[in-house]
PDB file of C-alpha atoms in Angstrom:
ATOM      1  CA  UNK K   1       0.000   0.000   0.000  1.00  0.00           C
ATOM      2  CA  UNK K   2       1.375   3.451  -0.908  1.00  0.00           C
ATOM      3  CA  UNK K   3       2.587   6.033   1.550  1.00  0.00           C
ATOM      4  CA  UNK K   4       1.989   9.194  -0.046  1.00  0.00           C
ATOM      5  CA  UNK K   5      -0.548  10.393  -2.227  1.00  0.00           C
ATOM      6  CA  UNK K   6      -1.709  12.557  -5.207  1.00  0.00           C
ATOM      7  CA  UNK K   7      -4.626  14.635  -6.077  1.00  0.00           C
ATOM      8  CA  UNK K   8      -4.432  12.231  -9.147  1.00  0.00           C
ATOM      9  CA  UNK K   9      -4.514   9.646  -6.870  1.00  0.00           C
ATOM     10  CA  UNK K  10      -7.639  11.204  -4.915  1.00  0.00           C
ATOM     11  CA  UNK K  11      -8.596  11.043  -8.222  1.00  0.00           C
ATOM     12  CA  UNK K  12      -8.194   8.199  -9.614  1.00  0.00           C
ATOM     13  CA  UNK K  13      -9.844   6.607  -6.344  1.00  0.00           C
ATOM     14  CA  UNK K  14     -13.072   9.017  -6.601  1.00  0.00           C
ATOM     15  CA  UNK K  15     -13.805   7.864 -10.079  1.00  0.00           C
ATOM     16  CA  UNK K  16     -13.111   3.836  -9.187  1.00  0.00           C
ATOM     17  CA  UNK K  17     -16.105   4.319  -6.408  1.00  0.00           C
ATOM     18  CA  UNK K  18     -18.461   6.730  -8.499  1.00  0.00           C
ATOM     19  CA  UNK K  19     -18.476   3.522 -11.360  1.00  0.00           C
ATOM     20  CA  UNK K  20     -20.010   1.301  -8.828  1.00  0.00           C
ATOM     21  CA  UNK K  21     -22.497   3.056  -7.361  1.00  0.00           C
ATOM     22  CA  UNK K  22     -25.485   5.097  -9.288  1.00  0.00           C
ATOM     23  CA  UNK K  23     -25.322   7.928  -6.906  1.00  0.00           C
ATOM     24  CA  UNK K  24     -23.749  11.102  -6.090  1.00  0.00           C
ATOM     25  CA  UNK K  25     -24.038  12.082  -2.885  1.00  0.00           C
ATOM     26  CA  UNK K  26     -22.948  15.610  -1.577  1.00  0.00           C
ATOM     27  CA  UNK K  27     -23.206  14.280   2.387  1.00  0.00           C
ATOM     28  CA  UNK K  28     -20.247  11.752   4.305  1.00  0.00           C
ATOM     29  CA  UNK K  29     -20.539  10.503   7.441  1.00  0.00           C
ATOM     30  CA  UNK K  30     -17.841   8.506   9.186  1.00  0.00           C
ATOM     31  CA  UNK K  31     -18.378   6.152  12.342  1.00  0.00           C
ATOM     32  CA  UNK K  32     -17.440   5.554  14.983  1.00  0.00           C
ATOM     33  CA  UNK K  33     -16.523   2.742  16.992  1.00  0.00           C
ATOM     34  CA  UNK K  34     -19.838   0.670  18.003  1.00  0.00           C
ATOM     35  CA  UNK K  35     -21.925   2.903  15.774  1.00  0.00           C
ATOM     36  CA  UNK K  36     -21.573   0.508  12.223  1.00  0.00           C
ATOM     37  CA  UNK K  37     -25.114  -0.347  12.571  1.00  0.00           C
ATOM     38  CA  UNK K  38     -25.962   2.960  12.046  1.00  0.00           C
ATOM     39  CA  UNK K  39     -25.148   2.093   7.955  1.00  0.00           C
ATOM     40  CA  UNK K  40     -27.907  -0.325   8.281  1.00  0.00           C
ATOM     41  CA  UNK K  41     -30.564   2.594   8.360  1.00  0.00           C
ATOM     42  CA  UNK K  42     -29.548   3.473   4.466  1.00  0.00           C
ATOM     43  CA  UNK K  43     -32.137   2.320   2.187  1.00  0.00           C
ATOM     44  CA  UNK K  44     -30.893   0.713  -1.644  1.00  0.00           C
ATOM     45  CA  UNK K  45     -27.680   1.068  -0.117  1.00  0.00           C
ATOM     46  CA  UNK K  46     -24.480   0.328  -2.523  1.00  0.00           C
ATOM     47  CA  UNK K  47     -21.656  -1.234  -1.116  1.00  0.00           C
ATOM     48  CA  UNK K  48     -18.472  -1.467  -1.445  1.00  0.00           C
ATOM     49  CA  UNK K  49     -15.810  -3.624   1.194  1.00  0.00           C
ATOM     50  CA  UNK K  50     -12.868  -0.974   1.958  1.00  0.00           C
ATOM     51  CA  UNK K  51     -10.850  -3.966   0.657  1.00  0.00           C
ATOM     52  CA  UNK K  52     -11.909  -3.995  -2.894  1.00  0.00           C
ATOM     53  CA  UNK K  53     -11.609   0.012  -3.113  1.00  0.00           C
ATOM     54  CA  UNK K  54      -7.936   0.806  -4.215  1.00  0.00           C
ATOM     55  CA  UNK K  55      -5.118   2.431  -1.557  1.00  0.00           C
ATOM     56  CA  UNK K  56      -7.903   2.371   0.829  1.00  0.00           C
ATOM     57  CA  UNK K  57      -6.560   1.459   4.408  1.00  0.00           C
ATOM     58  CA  UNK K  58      -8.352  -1.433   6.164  1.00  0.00           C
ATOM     59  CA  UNK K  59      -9.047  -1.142   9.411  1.00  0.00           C
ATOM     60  CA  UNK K  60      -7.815  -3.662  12.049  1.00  0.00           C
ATOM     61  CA  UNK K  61     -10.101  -3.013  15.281  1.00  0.00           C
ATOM     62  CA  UNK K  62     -13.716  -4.446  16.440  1.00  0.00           C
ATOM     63  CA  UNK K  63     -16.462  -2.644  15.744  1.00  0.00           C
ATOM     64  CA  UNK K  64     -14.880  -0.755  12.506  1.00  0.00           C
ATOM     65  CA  UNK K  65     -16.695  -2.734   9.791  1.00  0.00           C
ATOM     66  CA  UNK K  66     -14.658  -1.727   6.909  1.00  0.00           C
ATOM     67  CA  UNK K  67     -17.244  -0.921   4.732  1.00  0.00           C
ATOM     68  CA  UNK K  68     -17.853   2.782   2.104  1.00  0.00           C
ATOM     69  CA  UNK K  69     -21.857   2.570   2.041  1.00  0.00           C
ATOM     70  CA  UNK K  70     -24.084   4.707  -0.298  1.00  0.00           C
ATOM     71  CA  UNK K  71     -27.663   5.478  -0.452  1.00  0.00           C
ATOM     72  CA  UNK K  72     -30.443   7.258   0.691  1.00  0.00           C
ATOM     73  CA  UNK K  73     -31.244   8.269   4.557  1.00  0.00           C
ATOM     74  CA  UNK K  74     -34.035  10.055   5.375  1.00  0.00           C
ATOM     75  CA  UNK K  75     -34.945  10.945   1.504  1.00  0.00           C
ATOM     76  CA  UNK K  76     -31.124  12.504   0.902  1.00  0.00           C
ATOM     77  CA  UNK K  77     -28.280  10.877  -0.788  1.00  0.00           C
ATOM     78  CA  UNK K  78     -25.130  10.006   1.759  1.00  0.00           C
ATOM     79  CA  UNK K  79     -21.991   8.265   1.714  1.00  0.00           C
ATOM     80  CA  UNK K  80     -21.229   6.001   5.189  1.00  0.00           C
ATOM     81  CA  UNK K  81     -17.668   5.291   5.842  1.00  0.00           C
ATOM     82  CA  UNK K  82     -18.612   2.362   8.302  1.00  0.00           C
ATOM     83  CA  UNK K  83     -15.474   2.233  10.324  1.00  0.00           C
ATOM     84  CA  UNK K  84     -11.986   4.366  10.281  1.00  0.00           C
ATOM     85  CA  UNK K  85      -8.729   3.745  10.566  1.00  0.00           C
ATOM     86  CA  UNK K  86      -6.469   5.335  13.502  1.00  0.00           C
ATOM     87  CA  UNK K  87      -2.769   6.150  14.131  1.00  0.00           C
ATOM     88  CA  UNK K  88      -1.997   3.674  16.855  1.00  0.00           C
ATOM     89  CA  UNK K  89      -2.462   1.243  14.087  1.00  0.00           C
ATOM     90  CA  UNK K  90       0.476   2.097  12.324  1.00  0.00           C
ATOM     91  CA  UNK K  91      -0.681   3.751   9.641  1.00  0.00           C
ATOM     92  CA  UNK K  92       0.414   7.215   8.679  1.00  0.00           C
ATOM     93  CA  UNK K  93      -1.770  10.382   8.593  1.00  0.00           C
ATOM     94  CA  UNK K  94      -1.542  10.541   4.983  1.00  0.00           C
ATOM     95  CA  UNK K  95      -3.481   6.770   4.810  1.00  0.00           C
ATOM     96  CA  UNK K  96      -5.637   7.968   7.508  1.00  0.00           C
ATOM     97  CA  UNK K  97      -7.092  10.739   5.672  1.00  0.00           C
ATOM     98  CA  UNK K  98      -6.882   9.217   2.206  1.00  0.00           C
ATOM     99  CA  UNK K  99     -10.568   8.359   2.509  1.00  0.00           C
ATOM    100  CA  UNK K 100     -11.645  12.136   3.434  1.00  0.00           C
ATOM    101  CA  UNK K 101      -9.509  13.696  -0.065  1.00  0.00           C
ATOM    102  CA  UNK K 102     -11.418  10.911  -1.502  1.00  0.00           C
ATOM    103  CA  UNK K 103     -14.634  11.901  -0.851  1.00  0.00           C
ATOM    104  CA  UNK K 104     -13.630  15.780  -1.956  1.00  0.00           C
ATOM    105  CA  UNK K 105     -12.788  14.425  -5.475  1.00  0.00           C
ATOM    106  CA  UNK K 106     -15.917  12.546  -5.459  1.00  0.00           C
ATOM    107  CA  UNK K 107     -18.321  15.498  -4.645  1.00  0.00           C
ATOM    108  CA  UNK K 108     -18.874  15.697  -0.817  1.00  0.00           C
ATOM    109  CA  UNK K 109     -19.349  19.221   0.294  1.00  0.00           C
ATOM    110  CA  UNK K 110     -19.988  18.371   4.250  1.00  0.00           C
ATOM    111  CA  UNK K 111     -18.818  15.814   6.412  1.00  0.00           C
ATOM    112  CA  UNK K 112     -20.283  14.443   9.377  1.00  0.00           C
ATOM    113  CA  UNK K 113     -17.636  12.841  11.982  1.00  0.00           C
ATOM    114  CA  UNK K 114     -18.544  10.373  14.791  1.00  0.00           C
ATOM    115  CA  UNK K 115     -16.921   8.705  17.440  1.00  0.00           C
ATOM    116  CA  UNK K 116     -17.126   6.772  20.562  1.00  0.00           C
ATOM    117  CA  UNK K 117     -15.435   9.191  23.329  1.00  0.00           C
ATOM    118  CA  UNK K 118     -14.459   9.101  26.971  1.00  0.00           C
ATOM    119  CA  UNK K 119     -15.968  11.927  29.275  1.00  0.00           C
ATOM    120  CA  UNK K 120     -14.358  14.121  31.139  1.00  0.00           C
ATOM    121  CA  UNK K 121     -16.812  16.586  31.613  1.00  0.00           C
ATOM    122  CA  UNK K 122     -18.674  15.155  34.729  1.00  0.00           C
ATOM    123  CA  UNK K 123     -21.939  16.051  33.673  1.00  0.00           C
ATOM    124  CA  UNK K 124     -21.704  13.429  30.933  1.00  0.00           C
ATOM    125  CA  UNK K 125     -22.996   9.881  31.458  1.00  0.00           C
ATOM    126  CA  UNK K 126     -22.454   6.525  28.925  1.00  0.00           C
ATOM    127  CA  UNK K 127     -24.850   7.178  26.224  1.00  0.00           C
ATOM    128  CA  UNK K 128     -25.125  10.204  26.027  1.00  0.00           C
ATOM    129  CA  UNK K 129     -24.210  12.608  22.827  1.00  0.00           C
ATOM    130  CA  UNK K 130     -21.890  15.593  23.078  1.00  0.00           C
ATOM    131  CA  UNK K 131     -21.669  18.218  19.864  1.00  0.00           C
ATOM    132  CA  UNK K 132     -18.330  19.348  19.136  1.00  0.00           C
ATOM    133  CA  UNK K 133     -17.938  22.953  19.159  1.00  0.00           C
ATOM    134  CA  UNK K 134     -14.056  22.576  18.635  1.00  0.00           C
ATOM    135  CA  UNK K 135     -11.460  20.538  19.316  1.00  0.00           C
ATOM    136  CA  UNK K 136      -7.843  20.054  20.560  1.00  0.00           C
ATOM    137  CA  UNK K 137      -5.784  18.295  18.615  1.00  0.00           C
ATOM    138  CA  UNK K 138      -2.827  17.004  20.671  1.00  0.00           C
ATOM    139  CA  UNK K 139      -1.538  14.508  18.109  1.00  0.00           C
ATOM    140  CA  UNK K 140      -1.007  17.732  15.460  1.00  0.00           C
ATOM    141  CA  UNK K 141       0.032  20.175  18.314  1.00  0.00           C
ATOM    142  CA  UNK K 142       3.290  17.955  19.620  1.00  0.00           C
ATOM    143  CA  UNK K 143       4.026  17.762  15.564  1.00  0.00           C
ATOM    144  CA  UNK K 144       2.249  14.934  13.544  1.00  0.00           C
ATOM    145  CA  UNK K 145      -0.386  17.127  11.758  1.00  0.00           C
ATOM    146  CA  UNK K 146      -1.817  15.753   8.335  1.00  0.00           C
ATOM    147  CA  UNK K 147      -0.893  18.859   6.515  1.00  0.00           C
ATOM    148  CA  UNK K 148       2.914  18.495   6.939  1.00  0.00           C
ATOM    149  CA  UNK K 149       4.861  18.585   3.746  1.00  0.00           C
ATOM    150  CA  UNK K 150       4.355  19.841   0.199  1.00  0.00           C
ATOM    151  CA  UNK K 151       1.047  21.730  -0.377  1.00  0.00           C
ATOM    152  CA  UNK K 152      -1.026  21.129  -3.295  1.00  0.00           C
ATOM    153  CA  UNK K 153      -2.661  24.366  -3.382  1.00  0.00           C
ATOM    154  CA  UNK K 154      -5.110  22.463  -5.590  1.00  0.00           C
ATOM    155  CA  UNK K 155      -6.566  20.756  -2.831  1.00  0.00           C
ATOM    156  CA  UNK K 156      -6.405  23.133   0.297  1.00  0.00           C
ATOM    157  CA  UNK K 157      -4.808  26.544   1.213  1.00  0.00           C
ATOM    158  CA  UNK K 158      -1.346  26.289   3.007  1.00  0.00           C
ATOM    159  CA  UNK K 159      -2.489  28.069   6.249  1.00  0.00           C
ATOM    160  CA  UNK K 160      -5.913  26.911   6.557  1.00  0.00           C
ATOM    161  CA  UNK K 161      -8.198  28.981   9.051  1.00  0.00           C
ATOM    162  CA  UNK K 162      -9.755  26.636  11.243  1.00  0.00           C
ATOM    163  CA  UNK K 163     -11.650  29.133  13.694  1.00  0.00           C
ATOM    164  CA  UNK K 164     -15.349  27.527  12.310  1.00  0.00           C
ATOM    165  CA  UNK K 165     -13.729  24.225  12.192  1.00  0.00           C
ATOM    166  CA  UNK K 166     -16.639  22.767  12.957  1.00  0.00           C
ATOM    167  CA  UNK K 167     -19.463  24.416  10.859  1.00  0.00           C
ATOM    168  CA  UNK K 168     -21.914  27.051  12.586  1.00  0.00           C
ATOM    169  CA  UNK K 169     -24.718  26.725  10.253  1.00  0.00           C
ATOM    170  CA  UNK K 170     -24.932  22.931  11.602  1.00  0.00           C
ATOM    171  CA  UNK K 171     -24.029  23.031  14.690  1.00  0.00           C
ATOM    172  CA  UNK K 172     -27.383  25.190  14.894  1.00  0.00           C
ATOM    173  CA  UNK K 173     -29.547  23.250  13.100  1.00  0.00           C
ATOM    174  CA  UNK K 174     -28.058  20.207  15.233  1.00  0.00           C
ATOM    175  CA  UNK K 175     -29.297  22.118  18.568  1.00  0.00           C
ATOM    176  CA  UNK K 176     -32.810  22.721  16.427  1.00  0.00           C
ATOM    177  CA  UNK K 177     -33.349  19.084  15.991  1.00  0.00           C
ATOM    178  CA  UNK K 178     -32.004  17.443  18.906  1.00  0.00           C
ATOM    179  CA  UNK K 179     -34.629  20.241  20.920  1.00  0.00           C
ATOM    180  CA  UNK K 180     -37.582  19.203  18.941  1.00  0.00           C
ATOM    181  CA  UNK K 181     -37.032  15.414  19.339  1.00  0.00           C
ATOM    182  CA  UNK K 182     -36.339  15.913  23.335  1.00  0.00           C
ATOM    183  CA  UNK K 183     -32.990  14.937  22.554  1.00  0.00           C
ATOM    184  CA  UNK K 184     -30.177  16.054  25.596  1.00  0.00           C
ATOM    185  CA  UNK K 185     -27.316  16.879  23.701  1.00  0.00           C
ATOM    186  CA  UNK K 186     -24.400  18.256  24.946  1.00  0.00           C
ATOM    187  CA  UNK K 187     -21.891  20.944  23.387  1.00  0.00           C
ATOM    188  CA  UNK K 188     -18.454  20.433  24.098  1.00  0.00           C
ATOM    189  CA  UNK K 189     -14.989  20.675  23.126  1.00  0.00           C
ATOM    190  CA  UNK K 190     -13.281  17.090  21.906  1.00  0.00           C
ATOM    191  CA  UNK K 191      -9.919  16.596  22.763  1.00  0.00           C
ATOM    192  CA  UNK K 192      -7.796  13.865  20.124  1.00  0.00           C
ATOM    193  CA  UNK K 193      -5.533  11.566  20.817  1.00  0.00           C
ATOM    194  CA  UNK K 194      -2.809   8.872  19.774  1.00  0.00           C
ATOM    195  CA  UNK K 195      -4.262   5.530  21.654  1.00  0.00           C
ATOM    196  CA  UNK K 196      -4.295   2.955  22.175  1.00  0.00           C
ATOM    197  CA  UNK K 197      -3.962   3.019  25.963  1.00  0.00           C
ATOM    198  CA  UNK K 198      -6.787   4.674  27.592  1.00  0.00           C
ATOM    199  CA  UNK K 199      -5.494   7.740  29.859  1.00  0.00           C
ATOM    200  CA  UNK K 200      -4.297   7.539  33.231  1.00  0.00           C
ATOM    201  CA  UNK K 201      -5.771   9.603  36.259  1.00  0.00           C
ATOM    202  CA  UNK K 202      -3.525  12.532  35.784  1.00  0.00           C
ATOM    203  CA  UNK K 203      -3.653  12.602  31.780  1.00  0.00           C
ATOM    204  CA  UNK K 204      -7.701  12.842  32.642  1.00  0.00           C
ATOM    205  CA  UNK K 205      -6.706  16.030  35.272  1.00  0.00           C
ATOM    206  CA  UNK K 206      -4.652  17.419  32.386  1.00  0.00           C
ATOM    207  CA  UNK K 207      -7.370  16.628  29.729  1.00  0.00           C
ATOM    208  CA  UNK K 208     -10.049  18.742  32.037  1.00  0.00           C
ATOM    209  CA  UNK K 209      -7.645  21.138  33.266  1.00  0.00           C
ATOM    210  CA  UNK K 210      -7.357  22.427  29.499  1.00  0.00           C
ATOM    211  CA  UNK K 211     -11.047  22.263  28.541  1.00  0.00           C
ATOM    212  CA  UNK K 212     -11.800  18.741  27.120  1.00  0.00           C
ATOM    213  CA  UNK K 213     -15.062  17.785  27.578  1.00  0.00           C
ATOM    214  CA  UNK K 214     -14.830  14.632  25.739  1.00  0.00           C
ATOM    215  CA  UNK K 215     -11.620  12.885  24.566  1.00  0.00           C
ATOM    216  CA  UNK K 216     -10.762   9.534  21.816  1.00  0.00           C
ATOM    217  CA  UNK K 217      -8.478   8.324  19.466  1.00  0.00           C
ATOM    218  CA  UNK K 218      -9.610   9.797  15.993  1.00  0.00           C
ATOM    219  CA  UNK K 219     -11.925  12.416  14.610  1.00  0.00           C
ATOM    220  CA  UNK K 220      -9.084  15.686  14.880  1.00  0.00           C
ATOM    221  CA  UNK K 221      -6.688  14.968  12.085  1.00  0.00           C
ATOM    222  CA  UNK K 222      -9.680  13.899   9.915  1.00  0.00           C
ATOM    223  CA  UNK K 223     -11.532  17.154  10.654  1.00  0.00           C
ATOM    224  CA  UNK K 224      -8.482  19.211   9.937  1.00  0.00           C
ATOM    225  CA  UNK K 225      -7.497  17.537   6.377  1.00  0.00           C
ATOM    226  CA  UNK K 226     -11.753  18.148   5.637  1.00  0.00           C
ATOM    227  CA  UNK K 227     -11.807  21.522   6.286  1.00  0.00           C
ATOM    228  CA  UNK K 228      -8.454  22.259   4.704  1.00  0.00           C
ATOM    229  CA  UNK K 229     -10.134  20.432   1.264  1.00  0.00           C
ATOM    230  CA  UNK K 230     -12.852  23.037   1.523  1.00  0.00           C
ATOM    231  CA  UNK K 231     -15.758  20.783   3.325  1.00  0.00           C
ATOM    232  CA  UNK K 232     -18.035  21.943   6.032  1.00  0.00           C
ATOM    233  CA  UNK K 233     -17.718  19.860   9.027  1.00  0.00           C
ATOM    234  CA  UNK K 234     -19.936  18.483  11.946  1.00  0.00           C
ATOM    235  CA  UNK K 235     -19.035  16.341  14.838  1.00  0.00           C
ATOM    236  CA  UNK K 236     -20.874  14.186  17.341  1.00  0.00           C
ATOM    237  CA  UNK K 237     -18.933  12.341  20.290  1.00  0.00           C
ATOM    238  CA  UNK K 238     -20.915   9.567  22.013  1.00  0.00           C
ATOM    239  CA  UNK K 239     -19.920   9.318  25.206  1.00  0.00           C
ATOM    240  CA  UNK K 240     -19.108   5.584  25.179  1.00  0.00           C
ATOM    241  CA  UNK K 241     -17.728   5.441  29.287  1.00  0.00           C
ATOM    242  CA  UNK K 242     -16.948   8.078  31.936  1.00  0.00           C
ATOM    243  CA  UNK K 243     -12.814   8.993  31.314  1.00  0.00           C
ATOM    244  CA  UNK K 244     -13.354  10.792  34.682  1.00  0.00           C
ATOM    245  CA  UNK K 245     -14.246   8.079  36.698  1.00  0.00           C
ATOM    246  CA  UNK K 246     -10.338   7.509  36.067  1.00  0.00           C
ATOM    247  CA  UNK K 247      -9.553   9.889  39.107  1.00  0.00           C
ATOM    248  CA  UNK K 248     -11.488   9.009  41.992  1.00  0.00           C
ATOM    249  CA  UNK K 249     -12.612   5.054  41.395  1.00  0.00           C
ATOM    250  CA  UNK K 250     -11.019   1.293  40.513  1.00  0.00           C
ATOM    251  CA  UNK K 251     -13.251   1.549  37.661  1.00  0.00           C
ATOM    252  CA  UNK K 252     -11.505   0.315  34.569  1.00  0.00           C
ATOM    253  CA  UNK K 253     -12.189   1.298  30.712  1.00  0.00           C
ATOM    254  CA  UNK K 254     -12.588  -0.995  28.345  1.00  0.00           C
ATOM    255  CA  UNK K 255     -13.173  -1.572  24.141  1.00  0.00           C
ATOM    256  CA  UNK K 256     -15.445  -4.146  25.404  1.00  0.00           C
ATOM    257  CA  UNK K 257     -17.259  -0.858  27.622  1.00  0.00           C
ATOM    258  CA  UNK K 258     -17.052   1.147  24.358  1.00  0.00           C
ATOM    259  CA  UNK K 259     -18.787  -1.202  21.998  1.00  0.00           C
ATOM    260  CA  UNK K 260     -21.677  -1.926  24.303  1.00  0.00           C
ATOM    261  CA  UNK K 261     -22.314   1.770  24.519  1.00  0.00           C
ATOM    262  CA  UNK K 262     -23.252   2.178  21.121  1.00  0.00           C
ATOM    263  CA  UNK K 263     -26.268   0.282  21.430  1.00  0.00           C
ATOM    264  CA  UNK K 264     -27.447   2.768  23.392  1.00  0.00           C
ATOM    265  CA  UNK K 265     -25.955   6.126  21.753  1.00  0.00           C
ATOM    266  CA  UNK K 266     -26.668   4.567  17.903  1.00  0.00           C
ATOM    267  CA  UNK K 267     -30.877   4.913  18.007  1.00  0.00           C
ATOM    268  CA  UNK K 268     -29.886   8.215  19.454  1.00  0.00           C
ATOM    269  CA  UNK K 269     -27.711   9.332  17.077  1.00  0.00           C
ATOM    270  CA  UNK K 270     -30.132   7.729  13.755  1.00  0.00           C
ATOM    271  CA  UNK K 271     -33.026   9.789  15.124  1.00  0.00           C
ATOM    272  CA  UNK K 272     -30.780  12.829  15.088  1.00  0.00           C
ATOM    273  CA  UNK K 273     -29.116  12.466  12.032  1.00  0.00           C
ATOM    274  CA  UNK K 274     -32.393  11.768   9.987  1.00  0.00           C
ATOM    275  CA  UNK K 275     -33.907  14.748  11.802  1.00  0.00           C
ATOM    276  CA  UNK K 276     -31.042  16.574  10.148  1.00  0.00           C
ATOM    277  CA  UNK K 277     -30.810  15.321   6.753  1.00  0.00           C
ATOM    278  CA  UNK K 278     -34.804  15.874   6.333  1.00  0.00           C
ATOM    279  CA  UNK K 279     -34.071  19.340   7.583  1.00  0.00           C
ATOM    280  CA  UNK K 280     -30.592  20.095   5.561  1.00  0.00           C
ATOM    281  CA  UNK K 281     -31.943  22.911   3.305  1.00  0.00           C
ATOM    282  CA  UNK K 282     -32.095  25.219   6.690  1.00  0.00           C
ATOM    283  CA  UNK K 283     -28.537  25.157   7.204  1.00  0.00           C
ATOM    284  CA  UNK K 284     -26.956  28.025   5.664  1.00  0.00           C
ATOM    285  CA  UNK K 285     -25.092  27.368   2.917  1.00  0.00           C
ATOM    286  CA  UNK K 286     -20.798  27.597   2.775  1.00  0.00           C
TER     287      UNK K 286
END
């Protein structure tokens, strides 16, 4: 599998998926851990294994189905990445955000990033949903950062302004929906990280101490590299155990703990999402 890519590459890839499916979808989503079955809510899906789609990295963890699927939710076309890849598997950034250029080439104007995420804001309980405001990136900040290297102004400025990282316009219309379907949902800030160990009682004080809310092992580096291709972006954490508990109690995290939490934040996050989607021409265009 290659290292480094192209925008012929991104290309290249794009056209390989639009020739196997019959639609063109302007909407991504990626998921989370525990949250695949979420994909299964797409109607006349098309589907295509992440191991039949060239360059693509495979994913290696539980709960990360490896699957790109494409159809229609809630009347609107989307594409489902139904599972990621992360750093502590080996691969570089470059692989890790392969899929989002991808999706650039092949049309998608907004993203929509999940994940399963600790909390550290002690408000938050297992199952619940957090929106991220913003983020901290703490994988980029101490120097791995997926815009390192040669620019291709083609496919992003080489200073990218990421003060509306995550977009306004949906971030509203999130709040709108989530308030009409009695929906709690939090708003928080999401702080990123390498993995795979979970963090340590004082690495939880730290995470607080500098405003995390929530905190996992993706979703930063593949919000940056979206927003620096020109896509709006919108995040949801569900809060898959209590990172806090960490400080004060024997209680031990788990992947075991994170995947059983989706059942419960997955119904949550469907109801949402459709809400959304049916909803979409409200939120104000880029």
């Amino acid at each position: 599998m290659k290292n480094q890519f192209s925008r012929q590459d991104y290309e290249r890839i794009a056209a390989f998926i639009a020739e196997r499916t019959r639609y063109r979808p302007r909407v991504a989503m990626v998921l989370g851990s525990g949250l695949s079955p979420l994909a299964d809510a797409v109607a006349n899906a098309d589907s295509l294994p992440y191991a039949e789609i060239p360059d693509f990295p495979l994913s290696s963890v539980i709960g990360h189905a490896g699957c790109l699927v494409i159809g229609e939710l809630a009347g609107r076309e989307v594409m489902i990445m139904q599972g990621r890849v992360h750093y502590y598997e080996g691969y570089p950034l470059e692989q890790i955000t392969l899929p989002l250029r991808v999706m650039r080439a092949f049309g998608i104007d907004t993203l929509i990033l999940t994940n399963a995420a600790g909390g550290l804001n002690p408000a938050y309980q297992p199952g619940d949903v957090m929106l991220i405001e913003d983020q901290i990136n703490l994988v980029g900040m101490i120097g791995h950062n997926p815009l390192m290297g040669p620019n291709d102004a083609a496919l992003g400025p080489r200073f990218p302004n990421l003060s509306d990282l995550y977009d306004r316009g949906l971030r509203q219309l999130a709040l709108s929906v989530a308030a009409a379907q009695g929906l709690t949902l939090h708003r928080g800030v999401y702080v990123g990280l390498a993995g795979p160990a979970f963090e340590t009682p004082a690495e939880v004080r730290f995470l607080r101490m500098i405003g995390g809310d929530a905190t996992g092992m993706s979703t930063t580096n593949e919000a940056v590299t979206a927003r620096h291709s020109g896509m709006r972006v919108l995040g949801f954490s569900g809060i898959s155990n209590a990172a806090i508990a960490a400080i004060d109690t024997d209680q031990e995290a788990s992947h075991e703990e994170v995947l059983a939490a989706g059942a419960l934040i997955t119904p949550r996050l469907i109801a949402l999402l459709q809400g959304m989607l049916a909803r979409w021409d409200e939120a104000a265009s880029p």
